[in-house]
PDB file of C-alpha atoms in Angstrom:
ATOM      1  CA  MET K  29      99.740  15.334  60.410  1.00 60.00           C
ATOM      2  CA  PRO K  30      99.225  18.258  62.817  1.00 69.00           C
ATOM      3  CA  ILE K  31      98.365  17.155  66.324  1.00 78.00           C
ATOM      4  CA  ASP K  32      95.115  18.503  67.775  1.00 79.00           C
ATOM      5  CA  PRO K  33      95.421  18.760  71.581  1.00 78.00           C
ATOM      6  CA  HIS K  34      91.618  18.726  71.950  1.00 82.00           C
ATOM      7  CA  ARG K  35      90.955  15.553  69.962  1.00 86.00           C
ATOM      8  CA  ASP K  36      90.802  12.003  71.272  1.00 88.00           C
ATOM      9  CA  TYR K  37      93.200   9.677  69.477  1.00 91.00           C
ATOM     10  CA  THR K  38      92.920   5.914  69.284  1.00 91.00           C
ATOM     11  CA  ARG K  39      95.822   3.772  70.404  1.00 91.00           C
ATOM     12  CA  GLN K  40      96.732   3.043  66.777  1.00 93.00           C
ATOM     13  CA  GLU K  41      96.620   6.733  65.883  1.00 92.00           C
ATOM     14  CA  GLN K  42      98.884   7.550  68.830  1.00 92.00           C
ATOM     15  CA  LEU K  43     101.354   4.866  67.800  1.00 92.00           C
ATOM     16  CA  ALA K  44     101.342   6.261  64.242  1.00 91.00           C
ATOM     17  CA  LEU K  45     102.176   9.824  65.349  1.00 90.00           C
ATOM     18  CA  ASP K  46     105.635  11.129  64.507  1.00 89.00           C
ATOM     19  CA  LEU K  47     106.462  12.456  67.957  1.00 89.00           C
ATOM     20  CA  THR K  48     109.465  14.400  66.710  1.00 90.00           C
ATOM     21  CA  GLU K  49     106.935  16.770  65.097  1.00 88.00           C
ATOM     22  CA  LEU K  50     105.712  17.688  68.581  1.00 85.00           C
ATOM     23  CA  PHE K  51     108.863  19.674  69.210  1.00 90.00           C
ATOM     24  CA  ALA K  52     108.567  21.814  66.056  1.00 87.00           C
ATOM     25  CA  GLU K  53     106.327  24.332  67.832  1.00 84.00           C
ATOM     26  CA  GLY K  54     108.734  24.617  70.749  1.00 89.00           C
ATOM     27  CA  LEU K  55     108.856  23.347  74.296  1.00 93.00           C
ATOM     28  CA  ARG K  56     107.166  26.340  75.957  1.00 93.00           C
ATOM     29  CA  ASP K  57     103.954  28.233  75.380  1.00 90.00           C
ATOM     30  CA  GLU K  58     103.507  31.980  75.935  1.00 91.00           C
ATOM     31  CA  GLU K  59     103.441  31.444  79.716  1.00 93.00           C
ATOM     32  CA  GLY K  60     106.565  29.285  79.695  1.00 90.00           C
ATOM     33  CA  ARG K  61     104.694  26.013  80.261  1.00 91.00           C
ATOM     34  CA  LEU K  62     104.648  22.850  78.209  1.00 91.00           C
ATOM     35  CA  PRO K  63     102.402  23.287  75.157  1.00 90.00           C
ATOM     36  CA  LEU K  64      99.079  21.425  75.288  1.00 88.00           C
ATOM     37  CA  THR K  65     100.198  19.079  72.523  1.00 88.00           C
ATOM     38  CA  LEU K  66     103.077  17.880  74.705  1.00 91.00           C
ATOM     39  CA  GLN K  67     101.103  17.796  77.955  1.00 89.00           C
ATOM     40  CA  GLY K  68      98.262  15.719  76.565  1.00 89.00           C
ATOM     41  CA  ILE K  69      98.492  13.638  73.441  1.00 90.00           C
ATOM     42  CA  GLY K  70     102.274  13.962  73.280  1.00 92.00           C
ATOM     43  CA  SER K  71     102.814  12.462  76.734  1.00 94.00           C
ATOM     44  CA  ALA K  72     100.253   9.715  76.224  1.00 94.00           C
ATOM     45  CA  ALA K  73     101.582   8.826  72.780  1.00 94.00           C
ATOM     46  CA  MET K  74     105.200   8.778  73.969  1.00 96.00           C
ATOM     47  CA  ALA K  75     104.231   6.479  76.856  1.00 96.00           C
ATOM     48  CA  MET K  76     102.575   4.151  74.352  1.00 95.00           C
ATOM     49  CA  HIS K  77     105.593   4.286  72.028  1.00 96.00           C
ATOM     50  CA  VAL K  78     107.900   3.377  74.926  1.00 97.00           C
ATOM     51  CA  GLU K  79     105.606   0.526  76.010  1.00 95.00           C
ATOM     52  CA  GLU K  80     105.122  -0.735  72.440  1.00 95.00           C
ATOM     53  CA  ALA K  81     108.891  -0.715  71.869  1.00 96.00           C
ATOM     54  CA  GLY K  82     109.334  -2.752  75.052  1.00 96.00           C
ATOM     55  CA  VAL K  83     111.702  -0.341  76.787  1.00 97.00           C
ATOM     56  CA  PRO K  84     112.174  -1.618  80.350  1.00 96.00           C
ATOM     57  CA  LEU K  85     111.079   0.964  82.924  1.00 95.00           C
ATOM     58  CA  PRO K  86     114.443   0.822  84.768  1.00 95.00           C
ATOM     59  CA  MET K  87     116.215   1.749  81.512  1.00 96.00           C
ATOM     60  CA  PHE K  88     113.847   4.666  80.918  1.00 96.00           C
ATOM     61  CA  ASN K  89     114.345   5.732  84.543  1.00 95.00           C
ATOM     62  CA  ARG K  90     118.145   5.751  84.141  1.00 95.00           C
ATOM     63  CA  MET K  91     117.871   7.915  81.038  1.00 95.00           C
ATOM     64  CA  LEU K  92     115.498  10.248  82.863  1.00 95.00           C
ATOM     65  CA  THR K  93     117.757  10.493  85.920  1.00 94.00           C
ATOM     66  CA  THR K  94     120.705  11.424  83.706  1.00 94.00           C
ATOM     67  CA  ALA K  95     118.589  13.963  81.793  1.00 95.00           C
ATOM     68  CA  ASN K  96     117.531  15.558  85.059  1.00 94.00           C
ATOM     69  CA  GLU K  97     121.102  15.754  86.371  1.00 94.00           C
ATOM     70  CA  ILE K  98     122.734  17.375  83.340  1.00 94.00           C
ATOM     71  CA  SER K  99     122.346  20.714  81.590  1.00 95.00           C
ATOM     72  CA  LEU K 100     121.227  21.471  78.055  1.00 95.00           C
ATOM     73  CA  GLU K 101     124.807  22.339  77.177  1.00 93.00           C
ATOM     74  CA  ARG K 102     125.979  18.865  78.157  1.00 93.00           C
ATOM     75  CA  ALA K 103     122.944  17.126  76.637  1.00 93.00           C
ATOM     76  CA  GLY K 104     123.426  19.047  73.394  1.00 90.00           C
ATOM     77  CA  ALA K 105     127.139  18.341  73.267  1.00 90.00           C
ATOM     78  CA  MET K 106     126.756  14.665  74.148  1.00 88.00           C
ATOM     79  CA  PRO K 107     123.166  13.501  73.450  1.00 84.00           C
ATOM     80  CA  GLY K 108     124.504   9.959  73.289  1.00 87.00           C
ATOM     81  CA  GLU K 109     124.972  10.118  77.046  1.00 86.00           C
ATOM     82  CA  LEU K 110     121.183  10.041  77.371  1.00 90.00           C
ATOM     83  CA  VAL K 111     120.322   7.634  74.586  1.00 94.00           C
ATOM     84  CA  GLU K 112     123.321   5.305  74.389  1.00 93.00           C
ATOM     85  CA  GLU K 113     121.682   2.478  76.313  1.00 94.00           C
ATOM     86  CA  LEU K 114     118.431   2.852  74.351  1.00 95.00           C
ATOM     87  CA  GLU K 115     120.344   2.619  71.069  1.00 95.00           C
ATOM     88  CA  LYS K 116     122.591  -0.269  72.129  1.00 95.00           C
ATOM     89  CA  ARG K 117     119.674  -2.313  73.459  1.00 95.00           C
ATOM     90  CA  GLY K 118     117.524  -1.989  70.352  1.00 96.00           C
ATOM     91  CA  PHE K 119     115.280   1.017  70.954  1.00 97.00           C
ATOM     92  CA  PRO K 120     116.521   3.492  68.311  1.00 96.00           C
ATOM     93  CA  GLN K 121     113.046   4.932  67.670  1.00 95.00           C
ATOM     94  CA  ILE K 122     112.784   6.088  71.293  1.00 96.00           C
ATOM     95  CA  ALA K 123     116.360   7.412  71.206  1.00 96.00           C
ATOM     96  CA  ARG K 124     115.464   9.359  68.038  1.00 95.00           C
ATOM     97  CA  ILE K 125     112.561  11.076  69.829  1.00 96.00           C
ATOM     98  CA  VAL K 126     114.775  11.990  72.789  1.00 96.00           C
ATOM     99  CA  ARG K 127     117.468  13.325  70.450  1.00 95.00           C
ATOM    100  CA  ALA K 128     114.832  15.418  68.625  1.00 95.00           C
ATOM    101  CA  GLY K 129     113.627  16.839  71.936  1.00 95.00           C
ATOM    102  CA  ILE K 130     117.153  17.840  72.913  1.00 95.00           C
ATOM    103  CA  ALA K 131     117.740  19.405  69.483  1.00 94.00           C
ATOM    104  CA  ALA K 132     114.532  21.456  69.823  1.00 95.00           C
ATOM    105  CA  CYS K 133     115.714  23.086  73.063  1.00 95.00           C
ATOM    106  CA  ARG K 134     116.777  26.695  72.530  1.00 94.00           C
ATOM    107  CA  ASP K 135     117.830  27.317  76.113  1.00 95.00           C
ATOM    108  CA  GLU K 136     117.949  25.811  79.592  1.00 96.00           C
ATOM    109  CA  ASP K 137     114.268  26.629  80.251  1.00 95.00           C
ATOM    110  CA  ASP K 138     113.277  24.625  77.178  1.00 96.00           C
ATOM    111  CA  TYR K 139     115.480  21.768  78.362  1.00 96.00           C
ATOM    112  CA  ARG K 140     113.889  21.806  81.831  1.00 96.00           C
ATOM    113  CA  ASN K 141     110.458  21.608  80.165  1.00 95.00           C
ATOM    114  CA  PHE K 142     111.689  18.706  78.043  1.00 96.00           C
ATOM    115  CA  VAL K 143     112.854  16.893  81.184  1.00 96.00           C
ATOM    116  CA  ARG K 144     109.472  17.617  82.838  1.00 95.00           C
ATOM    117  CA  TRP K 145     107.824  16.111  79.794  1.00 96.00           C
ATOM    118  CA  LEU K 146     109.948  12.963  80.110  1.00 97.00           C
ATOM    119  CA  ILE K 147     108.963  12.773  83.800  1.00 97.00           C
ATOM    120  CA  GLN K 148     105.304  13.057  82.814  1.00 96.00           C
ATOM    121  CA  VAL K 149     105.793  10.270  80.258  1.00 97.00           C
ATOM    122  CA  ARG K 150     107.432   8.074  82.902  1.00 97.00           C
ATOM    123  CA  ASN K 151     104.579   8.723  85.327  1.00 96.00           C
ATOM    124  CA  LEU K 152     102.039   7.720  82.679  1.00 95.00           C
ATOM    125  CA  ILE K 153     103.954   4.495  82.017  1.00 96.00           C
ATOM    126  CA  VAL K 154     103.914   3.668  85.733  1.00 95.00           C
ATOM    127  CA  PHE K 155     100.245   4.591  86.086  1.00 93.00           C
ATOM    128  CA  ARG K 156      99.256   2.486  83.065  1.00 85.00           C
ATOM    129  CA  ALA K 157     101.243  -0.503  84.373  1.00 82.00           C
ATOM    130  CA  GLN K 158      99.600  -0.230  87.791  1.00 83.00           C
ATOM    131  CA  ALA K 159      96.142   0.063  86.234  1.00 81.00           C
ATOM    132  CA  LEU K 160      96.804  -3.019  84.096  1.00 77.00           C
ATOM    133  CA  ARG K 161      97.996  -5.007  87.121  1.00 75.00           C
ATOM    134  CA  HIS K 162      94.922  -3.909  89.065  1.00 71.00           C
ATOM    135  CA  ARG K 163      92.548  -4.920  86.228  1.00 72.00           C
ATOM    136  CA  THR K 164      94.172  -8.342  85.810  1.00 69.00           C
ATOM    137  CA  SER K 165      94.217  -9.015  89.546  1.00 66.00           C
ATOM    138  CA  ASP K 166      90.470  -8.295  89.769  1.00 64.00           C
ATOM    139  CA  GLN K 167      89.601 -10.949  87.184  1.00 63.00           C
ATOM    140  CA  PRO K 168      88.644 -14.422  88.428  1.00 59.00           C
TER     141      PRO K 168
END
């Protein structure tokens, strides 16, 4: 199903999206920025997929730190370096999305956009967790 960046998706629809399809159109638009599908629905859906899978935030952070520290050449040659812990600890669906993102990178600029996308996903996870804590602490 093509992803419409201007449509609102329900939680269930976001969880049903095949996020690997997001990378088919590339990781940069004409101006070199993340495409709208990745910036919006893609980031939100990935955050929900990570939460739904139960990936601990520290594990996601370690993967993100490694992704940020290495180049596309290294990530492409050894994608397991980024996803090994996810795969070993029972989160293969998240590892599959990360592997697909790496495979979609044509050059270092694409890879940097992919890493920015992962950072955006991480920030959404943190924001959603804080909002949930705030809502539950306000209840009597």
